[in-house]
């Protein structure tokens, strides 16, 4: 439901699967663009920085992408005036806690960092102990499903308030 126009969302809600199709295609577009970025950047790092490119690292980054898209869908529920500020604050806090800004020792990554999206992906790529792959993937899918259901509910409530 990336369409910001409330009227468009209400019109989509009147069709049989309009909201679901819009949500699915919006997520698919974000996901495909993110995967292209991951592959291109990883390819450039392999070529120019002579780093080892492992398929598992690409998969970890794709799960990270899904987690961030899922969080973004929940933030769609926040007032548009506050959304950008809240999203930036959340991303910075998660990134700091996950060790993206400052290199955290393995102990802190295991205790705190692995429970944030940033720390989980850094732990997995670094070879440290972290949550098993299915947990973050399941959480990402849960966030995406919750985002759809909550956004659908808000559109229906908004439409009902007009009457």
Coordinates of C-alpha atoms in Angstrom, one line a residue:
X1 CA 0.0 0.0 0.0
X2 CA 2.7 2.4 -1.0
X3 CA 0.1 4.7 -2.7
X4 CA 0.0 7.7 -0.5
X5 CA -3.4 8.9 -1.9
X6 CA -6.1 7.9 0.6
X7 CA -8.7 8.1 -2.2
X8 CA -6.8 5.6 -4.3
X9 CA -6.6 3.2 -1.4
X10 CA -10.3 3.5 -0.8
X11 CA -11.0 2.7 -4.5
X12 CA -8.7 -0.3 -4.3
X13 CA -10.5 -1.5 -1.2
X14 CA -13.8 -1.7 -3.2
X15 CA -12.3 -4.2 -5.6
X16 CA -12.1 -7.9 -4.9
X17 CA -8.3 -8.1 -4.4
X18 CA -7.2 -4.5 -5.1
X19 CA -5.4 -3.9 -1.8
X20 CA -3.7 -7.2 -1.7
X21 CA -2.5 -6.9 -5.3
X22 CA -1.2 -3.4 -4.7
X23 CA 0.6 -4.5 -1.5
X24 CA 2.1 -7.6 -3.2
X25 CA 3.3 -5.7 -6.3
X26 CA 4.7 -2.9 -4.1
X27 CA 6.6 -5.3 -1.9
X28 CA 7.8 -7.3 -5.0
X29 CA 9.1 -4.1 -6.6
X30 CA 11.0 -3.0 -3.4
X31 CA 12.3 -6.5 -3.0
X32 CA 13.5 -6.9 -6.6
X33 CA 15.2 -3.5 -6.5
X34 CA 16.9 -4.4 -3.2
X35 CA 18.1 -7.7 -4.6
X36 CA 19.6 -6.0 -7.6
X37 CA 21.4 -3.5 -5.4
X38 CA 22.7 -6.3 -3.2
X39 CA 24.0 -8.3 -6.2
X40 CA 25.5 -5.3 -7.9
X41 CA 27.3 -3.9 -4.8
X42 CA 28.5 -7.4 -3.9
X43 CA 29.8 -7.9 -7.4
X44 CA 31.7 -4.5 -7.3
X45 CA 33.2 -5.4 -3.9
X46 CA 34.4 -8.7 -5.3
X47 CA 35.9 -7.1 -8.3
X48 CA 37.4 -3.9 -6.8
X49 CA 38.1 -4.9 -3.2
X50 CA 39.0 -8.6 -3.9
X51 CA 36.6 -9.8 -1.3
X52 CA 35.2 -13.3 -1.3
X53 CA 31.6 -13.5 -2.5
X54 CA 29.6 -16.3 -0.8
X55 CA 26.1 -17.2 -1.7
X56 CA 25.2 -17.5 2.0
X57 CA 26.2 -13.8 2.5
X58 CA 23.9 -12.8 -0.3
X59 CA 21.0 -14.8 1.3
X60 CA 21.7 -13.2 4.7
X61 CA 21.5 -9.7 3.1
X62 CA 18.2 -10.7 1.3
X63 CA 16.7 -11.7 4.7
X64 CA 18.0 -8.4 6.1
X65 CA 16.3 -6.6 3.2
X66 CA 13.0 -8.4 3.9
X67 CA 13.2 -7.4 7.6
X68 CA 13.7 -3.8 6.7
X69 CA 10.9 -3.8 4.2
X70 CA 8.7 -5.4 6.9
X71 CA 9.6 -2.7 9.4
X72 CA 8.9 -0.1 6.7
X73 CA 5.4 -1.5 6.1
X74 CA 4.6 -1.1 9.8
X75 CA 5.9 2.4 9.7
X76 CA 3.4 3.2 6.9
X77 CA 0.8 3.2 9.7
X78 CA 2.4 6.3 11.3
X79 CA 1.3 9.8 10.4
X80 CA 3.2 11.0 7.4
X81 CA 4.5 14.0 9.2
X82 CA 6.1 11.8 11.9
X83 CA 7.0 8.8 9.7
X84 CA 10.4 10.0 8.4
X85 CA 11.6 11.1 11.8
X86 CA 10.5 7.9 13.4
X87 CA 11.9 5.7 10.6
X88 CA 15.3 7.4 10.8
X89 CA 15.4 7.2 14.6
X90 CA 14.5 3.5 14.5
X91 CA 17.1 2.7 11.8
X92 CA 19.9 4.5 13.6
X93 CA 19.1 2.9 17.0
X94 CA 19.0 -0.6 15.4
X95 CA 22.2 0.1 13.4
X96 CA 24.1 1.3 16.5
X97 CA 22.8 -1.6 18.6
X98 CA 23.7 -4.0 15.8
X99 CA 27.3 -2.8 15.4
X100 CA 26.9 -1.1 12.1
X101 CA 28.4 2.3 13.3
X102 CA 30.9 0.9 15.8
X103 CA 32.6 -2.4 15.6
X104 CA 31.1 -4.4 18.5
X105 CA 33.1 -7.3 19.9
X106 CA 31.7 -10.8 19.3
X107 CA 30.5 -11.0 22.9
X108 CA 28.2 -7.9 22.5
X109 CA 27.0 -9.1 19.1
X110 CA 26.0 -12.4 20.7
X111 CA 24.3 -10.7 23.7
X112 CA 22.6 -7.8 22.0
X113 CA 23.4 -7.3 18.4
X114 CA 22.2 -10.5 16.9
X115 CA 18.6 -9.5 17.9
X116 CA 18.6 -6.5 15.6
X117 CA 18.5 -6.8 11.8
X118 CA 21.9 -5.1 11.4
X119 CA 23.6 -7.1 14.1
X120 CA 22.1 -10.4 12.9
X121 CA 23.4 -10.0 9.4
X122 CA 26.8 -8.7 10.6
X123 CA 27.1 -11.7 12.9
X124 CA 26.1 -14.2 10.2
X125 CA 28.5 -12.7 7.6
X126 CA 31.3 -12.5 10.3
X127 CA 30.8 -16.1 11.2
X128 CA 29.7 -15.4 14.8
X129 CA 27.0 -17.3 16.5
X130 CA 23.6 -15.8 15.7
X131 CA 20.0 -16.8 15.5
X132 CA 19.3 -19.5 13.0
X133 CA 18.3 -18.5 9.5
X134 CA 14.6 -19.4 9.7
X135 CA 13.9 -17.1 12.7
X136 CA 14.7 -13.7 11.0
X137 CA 13.1 -15.0 7.8
X138 CA 10.0 -16.0 9.7
X139 CA 9.9 -12.6 11.5
X140 CA 10.3 -10.8 8.2
X141 CA 7.3 -12.7 6.7
X142 CA 5.3 -12.0 9.9
X143 CA 6.1 -8.3 9.7
X144 CA 5.0 -8.2 6.0
X145 CA 1.8 -10.0 6.8
X146 CA 1.1 -7.8 9.8
X147 CA 1.8 -4.7 7.7
X148 CA -0.8 -5.7 5.1
X149 CA -3.4 -6.6 7.7
X150 CA -3.0 -3.4 9.7
X151 CA -2.8 -1.2 6.6
X152 CA -6.0 -2.9 5.2
X153 CA -7.7 -2.3 8.6
X154 CA -6.7 1.4 8.6
X155 CA -8.0 1.9 5.1
X156 CA -11.3 0.2 6.0
X157 CA -11.7 2.2 9.2
X158 CA -10.9 5.4 7.3
X159 CA -13.5 4.6 4.7
X160 CA -16.1 3.8 7.4
X161 CA -15.4 7.2 9.1
X162 CA -16.5 9.0 5.9
X163 CA -20.0 7.7 6.4

